[in-house]
Short mmCIF file of the C-alpha atoms (twelve columns), coordinates in Angstrom:
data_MODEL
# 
_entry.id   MODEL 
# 
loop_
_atom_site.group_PDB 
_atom_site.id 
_atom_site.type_symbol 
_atom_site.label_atom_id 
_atom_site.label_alt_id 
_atom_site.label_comp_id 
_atom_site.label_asym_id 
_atom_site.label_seq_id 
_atom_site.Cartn_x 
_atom_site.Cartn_y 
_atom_site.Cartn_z 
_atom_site.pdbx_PDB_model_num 
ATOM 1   C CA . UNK A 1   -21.779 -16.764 -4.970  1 
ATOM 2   C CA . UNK A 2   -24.823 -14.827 -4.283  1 
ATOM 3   C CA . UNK A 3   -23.044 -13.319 -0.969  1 
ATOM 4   C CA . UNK A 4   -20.441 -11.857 -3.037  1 
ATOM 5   C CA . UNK A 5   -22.301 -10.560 -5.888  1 
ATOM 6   C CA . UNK A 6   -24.488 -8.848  -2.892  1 
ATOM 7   C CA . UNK A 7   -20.911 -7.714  -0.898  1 
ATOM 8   C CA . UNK A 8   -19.913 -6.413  -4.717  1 
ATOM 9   C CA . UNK A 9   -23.008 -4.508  -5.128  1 
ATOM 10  C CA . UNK A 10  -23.075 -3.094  -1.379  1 
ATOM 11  C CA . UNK A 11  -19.250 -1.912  -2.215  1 
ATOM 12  C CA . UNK A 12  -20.383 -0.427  -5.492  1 
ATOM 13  C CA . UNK A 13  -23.083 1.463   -4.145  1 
ATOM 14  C CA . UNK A 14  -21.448 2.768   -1.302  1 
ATOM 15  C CA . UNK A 15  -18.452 3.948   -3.600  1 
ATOM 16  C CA . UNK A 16  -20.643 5.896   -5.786  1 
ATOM 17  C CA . UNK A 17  -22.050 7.622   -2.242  1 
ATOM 18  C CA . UNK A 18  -18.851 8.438   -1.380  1 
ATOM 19  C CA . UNK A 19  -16.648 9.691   -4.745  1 
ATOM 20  C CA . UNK A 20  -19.283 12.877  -4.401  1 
ATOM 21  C CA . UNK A 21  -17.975 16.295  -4.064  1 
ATOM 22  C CA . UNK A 22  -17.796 17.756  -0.600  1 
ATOM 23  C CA . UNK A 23  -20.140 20.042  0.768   1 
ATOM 24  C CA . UNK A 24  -17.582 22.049  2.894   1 
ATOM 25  C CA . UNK A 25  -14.384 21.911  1.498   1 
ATOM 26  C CA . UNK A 26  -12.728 23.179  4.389   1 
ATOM 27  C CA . UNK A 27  -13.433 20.682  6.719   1 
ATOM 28  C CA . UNK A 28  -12.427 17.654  3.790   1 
ATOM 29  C CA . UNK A 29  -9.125  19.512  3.732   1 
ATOM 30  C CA . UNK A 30  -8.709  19.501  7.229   1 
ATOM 31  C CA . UNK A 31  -9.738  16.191  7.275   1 
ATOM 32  C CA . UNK A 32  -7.885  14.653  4.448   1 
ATOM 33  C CA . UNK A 33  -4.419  16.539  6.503   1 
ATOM 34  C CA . UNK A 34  -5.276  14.631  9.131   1 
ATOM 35  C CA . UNK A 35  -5.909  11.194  7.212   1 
ATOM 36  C CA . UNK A 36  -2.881  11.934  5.545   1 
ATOM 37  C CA . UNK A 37  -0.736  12.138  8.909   1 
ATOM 38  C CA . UNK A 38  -2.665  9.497   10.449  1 
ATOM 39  C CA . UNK A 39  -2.730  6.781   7.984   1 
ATOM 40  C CA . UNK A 40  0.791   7.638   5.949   1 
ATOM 41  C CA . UNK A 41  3.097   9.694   8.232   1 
ATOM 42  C CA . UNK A 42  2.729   7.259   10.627  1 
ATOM 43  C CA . UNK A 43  3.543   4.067   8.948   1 
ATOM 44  C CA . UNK A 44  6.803   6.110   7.630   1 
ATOM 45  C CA . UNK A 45  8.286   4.276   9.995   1 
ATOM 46  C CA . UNK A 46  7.670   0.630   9.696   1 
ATOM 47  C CA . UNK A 47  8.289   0.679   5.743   1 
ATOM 48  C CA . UNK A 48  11.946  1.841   6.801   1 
ATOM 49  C CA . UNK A 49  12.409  -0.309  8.916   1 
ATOM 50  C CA . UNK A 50  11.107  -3.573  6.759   1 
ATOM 51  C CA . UNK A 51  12.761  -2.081  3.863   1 
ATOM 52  C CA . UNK A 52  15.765  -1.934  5.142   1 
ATOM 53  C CA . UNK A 53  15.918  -5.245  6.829   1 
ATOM 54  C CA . UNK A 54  14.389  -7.042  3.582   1 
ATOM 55  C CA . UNK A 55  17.338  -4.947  1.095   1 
ATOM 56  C CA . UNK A 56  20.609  -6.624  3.112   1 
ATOM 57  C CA . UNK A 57  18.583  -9.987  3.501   1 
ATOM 58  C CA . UNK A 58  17.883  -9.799  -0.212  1 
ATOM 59  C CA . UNK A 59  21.321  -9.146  -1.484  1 
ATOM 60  C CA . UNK A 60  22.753  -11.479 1.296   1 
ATOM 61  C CA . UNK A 61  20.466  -14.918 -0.313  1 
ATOM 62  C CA . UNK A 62  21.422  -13.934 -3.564  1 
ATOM 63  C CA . UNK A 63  25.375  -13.601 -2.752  1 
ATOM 64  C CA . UNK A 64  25.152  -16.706 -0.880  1 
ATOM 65  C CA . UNK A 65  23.343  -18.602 -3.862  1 
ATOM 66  C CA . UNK A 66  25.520  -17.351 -6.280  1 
ATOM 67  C CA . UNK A 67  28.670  -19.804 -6.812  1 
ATOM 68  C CA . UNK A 68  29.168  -19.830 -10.473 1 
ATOM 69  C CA . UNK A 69  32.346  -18.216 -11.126 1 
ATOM 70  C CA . UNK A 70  30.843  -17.482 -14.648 1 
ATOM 71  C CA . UNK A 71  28.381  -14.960 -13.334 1 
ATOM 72  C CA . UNK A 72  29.634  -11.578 -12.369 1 
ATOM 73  C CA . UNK A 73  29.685  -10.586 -9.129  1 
ATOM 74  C CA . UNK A 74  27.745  -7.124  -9.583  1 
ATOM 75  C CA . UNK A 75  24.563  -9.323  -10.657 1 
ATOM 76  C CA . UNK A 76  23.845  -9.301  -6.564  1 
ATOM 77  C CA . UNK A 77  23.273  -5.576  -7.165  1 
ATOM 78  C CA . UNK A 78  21.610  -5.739  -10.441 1 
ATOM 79  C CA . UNK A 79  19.075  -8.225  -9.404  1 
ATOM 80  C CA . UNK A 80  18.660  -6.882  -5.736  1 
ATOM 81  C CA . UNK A 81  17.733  -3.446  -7.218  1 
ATOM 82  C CA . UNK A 82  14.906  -5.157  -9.988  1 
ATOM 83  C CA . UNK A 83  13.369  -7.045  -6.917  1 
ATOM 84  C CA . UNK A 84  13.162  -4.027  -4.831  1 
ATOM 85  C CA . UNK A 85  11.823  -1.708  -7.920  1 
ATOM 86  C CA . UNK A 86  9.267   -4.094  -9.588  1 
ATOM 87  C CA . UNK A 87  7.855   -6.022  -6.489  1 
ATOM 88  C CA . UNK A 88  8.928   -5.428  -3.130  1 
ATOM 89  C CA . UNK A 89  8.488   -1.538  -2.735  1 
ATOM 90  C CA . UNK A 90  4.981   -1.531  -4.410  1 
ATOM 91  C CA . UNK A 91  3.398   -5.029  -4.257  1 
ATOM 92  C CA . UNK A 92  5.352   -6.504  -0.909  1 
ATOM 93  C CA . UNK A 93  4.846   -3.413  1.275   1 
ATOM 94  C CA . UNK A 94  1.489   -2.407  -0.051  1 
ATOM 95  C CA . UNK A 95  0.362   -6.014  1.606   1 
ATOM 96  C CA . UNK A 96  2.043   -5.060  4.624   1 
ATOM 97  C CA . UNK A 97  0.283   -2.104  4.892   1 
ATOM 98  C CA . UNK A 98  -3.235  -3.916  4.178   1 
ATOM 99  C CA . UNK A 99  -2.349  -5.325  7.655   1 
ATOM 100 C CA . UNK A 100 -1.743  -1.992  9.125   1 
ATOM 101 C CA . UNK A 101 -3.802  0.205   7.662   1 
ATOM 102 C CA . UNK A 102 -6.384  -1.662  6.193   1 
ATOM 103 C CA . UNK A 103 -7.298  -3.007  9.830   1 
ATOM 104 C CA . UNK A 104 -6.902  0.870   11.144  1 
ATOM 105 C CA . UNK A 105 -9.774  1.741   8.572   1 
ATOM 106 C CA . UNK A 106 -11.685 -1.109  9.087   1 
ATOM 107 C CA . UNK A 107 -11.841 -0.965  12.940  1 
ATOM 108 C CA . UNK A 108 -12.299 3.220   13.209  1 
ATOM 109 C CA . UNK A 109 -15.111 3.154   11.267  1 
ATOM 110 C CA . UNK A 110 -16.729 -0.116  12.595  1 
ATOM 111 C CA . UNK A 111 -16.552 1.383   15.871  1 
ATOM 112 C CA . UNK A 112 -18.398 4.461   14.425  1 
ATOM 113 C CA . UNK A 113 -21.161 2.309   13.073  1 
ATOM 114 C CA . UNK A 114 -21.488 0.349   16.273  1 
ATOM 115 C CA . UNK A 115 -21.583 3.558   18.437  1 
ATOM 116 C CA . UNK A 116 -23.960 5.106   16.516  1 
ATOM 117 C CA . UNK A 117 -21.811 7.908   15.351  1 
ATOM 118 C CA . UNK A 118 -22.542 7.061   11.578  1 
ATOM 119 C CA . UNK A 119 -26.055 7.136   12.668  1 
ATOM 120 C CA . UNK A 120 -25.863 10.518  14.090  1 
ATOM 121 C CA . UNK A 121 -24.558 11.895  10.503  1 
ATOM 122 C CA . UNK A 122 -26.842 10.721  8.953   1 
ATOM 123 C CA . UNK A 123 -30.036 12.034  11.020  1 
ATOM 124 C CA . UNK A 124 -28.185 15.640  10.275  1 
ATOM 125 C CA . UNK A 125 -28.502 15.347  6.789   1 
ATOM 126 C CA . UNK A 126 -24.232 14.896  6.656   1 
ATOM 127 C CA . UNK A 127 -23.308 12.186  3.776   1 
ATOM 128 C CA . UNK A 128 -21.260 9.994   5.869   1 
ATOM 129 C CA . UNK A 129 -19.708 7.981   3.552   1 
ATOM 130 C CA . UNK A 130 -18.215 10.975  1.747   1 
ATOM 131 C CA . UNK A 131 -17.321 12.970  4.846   1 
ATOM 132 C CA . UNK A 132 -16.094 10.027  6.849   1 
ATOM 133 C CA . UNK A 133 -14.352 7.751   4.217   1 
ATOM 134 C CA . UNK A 134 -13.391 9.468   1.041   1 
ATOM 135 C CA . UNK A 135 -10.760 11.651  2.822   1 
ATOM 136 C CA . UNK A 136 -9.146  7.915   3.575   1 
ATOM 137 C CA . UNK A 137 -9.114  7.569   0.071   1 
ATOM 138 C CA . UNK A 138 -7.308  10.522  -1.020  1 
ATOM 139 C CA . UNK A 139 -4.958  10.968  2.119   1 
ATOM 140 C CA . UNK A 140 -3.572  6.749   1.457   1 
ATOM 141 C CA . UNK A 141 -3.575  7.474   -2.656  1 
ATOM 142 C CA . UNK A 142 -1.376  10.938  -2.244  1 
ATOM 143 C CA . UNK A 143 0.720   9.635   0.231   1 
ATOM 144 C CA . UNK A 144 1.843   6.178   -1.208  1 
ATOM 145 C CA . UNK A 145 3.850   7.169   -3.639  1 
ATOM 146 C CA . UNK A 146 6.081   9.049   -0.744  1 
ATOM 147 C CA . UNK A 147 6.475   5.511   1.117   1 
ATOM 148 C CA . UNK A 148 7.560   3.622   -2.181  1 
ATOM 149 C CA . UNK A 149 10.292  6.104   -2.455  1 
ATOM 150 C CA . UNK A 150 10.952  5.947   1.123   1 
ATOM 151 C CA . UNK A 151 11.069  1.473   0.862   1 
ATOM 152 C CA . UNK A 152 13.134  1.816   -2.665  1 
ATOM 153 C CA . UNK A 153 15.748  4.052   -1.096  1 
ATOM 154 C CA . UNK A 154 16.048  2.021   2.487   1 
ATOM 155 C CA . UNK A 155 16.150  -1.533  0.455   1 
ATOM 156 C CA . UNK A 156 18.643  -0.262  -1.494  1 
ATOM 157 C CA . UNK A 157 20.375  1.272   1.515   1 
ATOM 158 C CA . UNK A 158 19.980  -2.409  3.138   1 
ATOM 159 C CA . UNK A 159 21.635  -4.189  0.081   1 
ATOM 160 C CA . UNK A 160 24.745  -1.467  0.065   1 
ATOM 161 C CA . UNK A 161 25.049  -2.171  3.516   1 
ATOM 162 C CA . UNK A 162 24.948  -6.415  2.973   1 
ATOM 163 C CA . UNK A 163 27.826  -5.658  0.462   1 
ATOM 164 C CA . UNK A 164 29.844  -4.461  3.118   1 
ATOM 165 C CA . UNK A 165 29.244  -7.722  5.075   1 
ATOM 166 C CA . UNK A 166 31.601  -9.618  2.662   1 
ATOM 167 C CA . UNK A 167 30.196  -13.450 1.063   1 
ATOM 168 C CA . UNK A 168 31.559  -13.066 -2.190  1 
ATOM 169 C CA . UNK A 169 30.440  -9.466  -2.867  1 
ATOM 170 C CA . UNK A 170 31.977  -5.882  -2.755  1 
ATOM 171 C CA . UNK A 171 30.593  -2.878  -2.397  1 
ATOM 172 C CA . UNK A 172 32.014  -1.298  -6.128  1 
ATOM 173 C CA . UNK A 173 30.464  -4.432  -7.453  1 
ATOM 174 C CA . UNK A 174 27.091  -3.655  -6.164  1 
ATOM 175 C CA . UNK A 175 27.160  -0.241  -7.063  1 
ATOM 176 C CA . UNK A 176 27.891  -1.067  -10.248 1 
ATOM 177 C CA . UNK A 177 25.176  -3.688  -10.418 1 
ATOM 178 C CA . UNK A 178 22.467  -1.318  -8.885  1 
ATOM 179 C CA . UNK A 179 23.539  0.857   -11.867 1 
ATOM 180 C CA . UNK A 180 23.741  -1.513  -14.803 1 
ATOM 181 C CA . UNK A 181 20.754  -0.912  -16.981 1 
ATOM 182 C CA . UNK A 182 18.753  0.970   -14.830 1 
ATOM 183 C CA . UNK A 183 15.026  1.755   -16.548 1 
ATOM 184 C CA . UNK A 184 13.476  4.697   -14.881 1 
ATOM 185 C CA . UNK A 185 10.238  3.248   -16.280 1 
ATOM 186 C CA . UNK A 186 10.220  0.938   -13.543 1 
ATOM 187 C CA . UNK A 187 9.451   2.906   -10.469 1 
ATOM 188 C CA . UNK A 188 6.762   5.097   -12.619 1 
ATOM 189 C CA . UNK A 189 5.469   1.324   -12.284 1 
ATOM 190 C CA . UNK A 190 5.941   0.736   -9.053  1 
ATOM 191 C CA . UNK A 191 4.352   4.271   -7.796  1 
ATOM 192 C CA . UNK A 192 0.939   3.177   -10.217 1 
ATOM 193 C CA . UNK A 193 0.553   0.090   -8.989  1 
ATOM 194 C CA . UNK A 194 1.001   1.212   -5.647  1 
ATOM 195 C CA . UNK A 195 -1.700  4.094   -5.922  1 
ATOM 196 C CA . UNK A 196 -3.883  1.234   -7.181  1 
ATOM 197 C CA . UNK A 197 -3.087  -0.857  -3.828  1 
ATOM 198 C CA . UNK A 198 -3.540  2.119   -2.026  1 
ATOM 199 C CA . UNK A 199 -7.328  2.970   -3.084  1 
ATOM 200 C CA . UNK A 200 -7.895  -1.477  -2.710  1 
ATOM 201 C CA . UNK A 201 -6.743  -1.031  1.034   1 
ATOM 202 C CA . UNK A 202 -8.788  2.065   1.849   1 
ATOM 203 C CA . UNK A 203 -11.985 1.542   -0.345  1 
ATOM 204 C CA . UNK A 204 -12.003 -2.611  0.926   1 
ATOM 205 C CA . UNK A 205 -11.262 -1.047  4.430   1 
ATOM 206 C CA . UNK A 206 -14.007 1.182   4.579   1 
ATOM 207 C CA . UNK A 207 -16.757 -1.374  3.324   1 
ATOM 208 C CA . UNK A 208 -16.175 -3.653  5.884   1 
ATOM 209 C CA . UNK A 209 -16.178 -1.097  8.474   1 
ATOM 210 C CA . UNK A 210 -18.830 1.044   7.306   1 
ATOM 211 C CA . UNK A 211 -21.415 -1.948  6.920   1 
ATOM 212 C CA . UNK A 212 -20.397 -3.844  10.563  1 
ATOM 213 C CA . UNK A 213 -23.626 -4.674  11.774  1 
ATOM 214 C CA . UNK A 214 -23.671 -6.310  15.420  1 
ATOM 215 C CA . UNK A 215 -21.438 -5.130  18.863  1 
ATOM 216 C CA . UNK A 216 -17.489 -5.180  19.120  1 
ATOM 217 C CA . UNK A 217 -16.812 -8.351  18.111  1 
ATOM 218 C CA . UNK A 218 -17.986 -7.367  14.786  1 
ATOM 219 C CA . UNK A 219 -15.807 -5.237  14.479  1 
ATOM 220 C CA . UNK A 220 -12.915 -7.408  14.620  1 
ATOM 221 C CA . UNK A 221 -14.426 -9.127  12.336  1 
ATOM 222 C CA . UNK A 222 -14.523 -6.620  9.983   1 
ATOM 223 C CA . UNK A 223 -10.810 -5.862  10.721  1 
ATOM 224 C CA . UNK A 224 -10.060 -9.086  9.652   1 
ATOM 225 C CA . UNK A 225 -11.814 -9.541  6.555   1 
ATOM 226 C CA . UNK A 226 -10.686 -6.083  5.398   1 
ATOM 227 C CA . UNK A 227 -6.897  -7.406  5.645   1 
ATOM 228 C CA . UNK A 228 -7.440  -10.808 3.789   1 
ATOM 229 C CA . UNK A 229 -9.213  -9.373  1.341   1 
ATOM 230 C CA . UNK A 230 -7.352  -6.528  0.846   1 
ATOM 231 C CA . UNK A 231 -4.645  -8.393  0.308   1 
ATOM 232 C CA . UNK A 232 -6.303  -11.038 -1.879  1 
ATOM 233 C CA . UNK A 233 -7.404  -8.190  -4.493  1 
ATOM 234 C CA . UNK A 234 -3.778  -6.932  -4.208  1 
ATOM 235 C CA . UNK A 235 -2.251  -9.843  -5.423  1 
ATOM 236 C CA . UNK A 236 -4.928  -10.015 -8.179  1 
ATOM 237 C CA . UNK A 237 -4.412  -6.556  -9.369  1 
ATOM 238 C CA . UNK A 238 -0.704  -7.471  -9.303  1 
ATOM 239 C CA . UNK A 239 -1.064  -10.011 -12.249 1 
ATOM 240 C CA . UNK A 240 -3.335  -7.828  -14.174 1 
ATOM 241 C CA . UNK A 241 -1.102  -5.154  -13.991 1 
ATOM 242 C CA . UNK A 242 2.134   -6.882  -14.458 1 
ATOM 243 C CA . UNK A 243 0.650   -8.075  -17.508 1 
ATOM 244 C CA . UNK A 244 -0.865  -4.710  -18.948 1 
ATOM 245 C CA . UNK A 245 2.234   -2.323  -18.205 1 
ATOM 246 C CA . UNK A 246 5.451   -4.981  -18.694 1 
ATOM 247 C CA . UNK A 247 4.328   -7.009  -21.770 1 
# 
């Protein structure tokens, strides 16, 4: 108990030295490009790929569990697109990412600390936390909202193509389920919670790593805590927010 009210307070304190403003704008823009790139761009391509892949498995368990003759055949679409929307695109993927990203963070700036580098900034008088970590923060929370549209559309895109693949299902039928009662409300869900899961996996990230004290094996320490809690707080947040924007 005390050694997380102590991690809580060391997180809370090192927050509040980061979320100041910049001293030279120009190089947090630069930066924040490059976080941007490094940390979103670049992970374009596994949430496409899972996405997809997770979409046609999705509609293919549901087609396969559904026997009744009684239900309709386009509730495969209907309740393929409602899994993708409200938990798989925002929730699902954001704890994928924890695993990628968060352990990315974590390790980058562990190796800073343990190299001195940190150090170094803050001998010249540079706020490290701020210059080093905040631009994480912004560059993961701007660019989230880009993947969730990218895993909605390519889960989709995997169900429509599991339609095709026969087992009681056609590909009108989906359609029409993916269109039956569609509430836009739902992905302005999906992107929120996300941005929440996004500043989790960056702020949790950077603790770790900021505060590794000790050689390289440290620092995969670090990595690893980062992930599992990261993902811990996600699926936390998850139930809170469920709860405050759904009933």
């Amino acid at each position: 108990m005390n050694k997380a009210l102590h991690q809580l307070g060391e997180y809370t304190l090192l927050m509040a030295k980061t979320f100041t403003l910049p001293t030279r704008w120009s190089m947090f823009f630069r930066q924040l490009v490059r976080e941007i790139y490094k940390l979103g761009v670049d992970s374009i391509w596994i949430v496409v790929l899972i996405s997809v892949f997770i979409g046609t498995v999705i509609a293919l368990q549901i087609s396969l569990n559904i026997t009744s003759p009684l239900i309709p055949k386009f509730t495969i679409g209907y309740t393929t697109r409602e899994i993708i929307l409200l938990e798989f695109s925002s929730s699902i993927m954001c704890l994928i990412l924890a695993g990628k990203v968060g352990s990315n963070i974590a390790s980058e700036l562990g190796t800073q600390r343990v190299t001195e580098q940190i150090d170094a900034y803050e001998i010249m008088g540079v706020n490290s936390a701020n210059f080093l970590i905040l631009p994480k923060i912004t560059g993961l929370m701007l660019f989230i909202p880009i993947l969730v549209f990218f895993s909605m559309v390519t889960g989709l895109m995997g169900g429509i193509a599991a339609s095709y693949m026969g087992n009681g299902m056609t590909p009108s039928s989906f359609e029409f389920g993916l269109q039956y009662y569609f509430n836009p409300y739902y992905i302005t869900y999906s992107v929120i919670k996300s941005v929440v899961y996004a500043f989790l996996i960056a702020s949790i990230a950077s603790y770790f790593g900021y505060n590794v004290k000790g050689g390289s094996l440290e620092v995969g320490k670090a990595s690893t805590n980062a992930v599992v809690m990261s993902s811990v707080m996600i699926l936390m947040s998850d139930v809170g927010l469920t709860h405050i924007m759904l009933m």
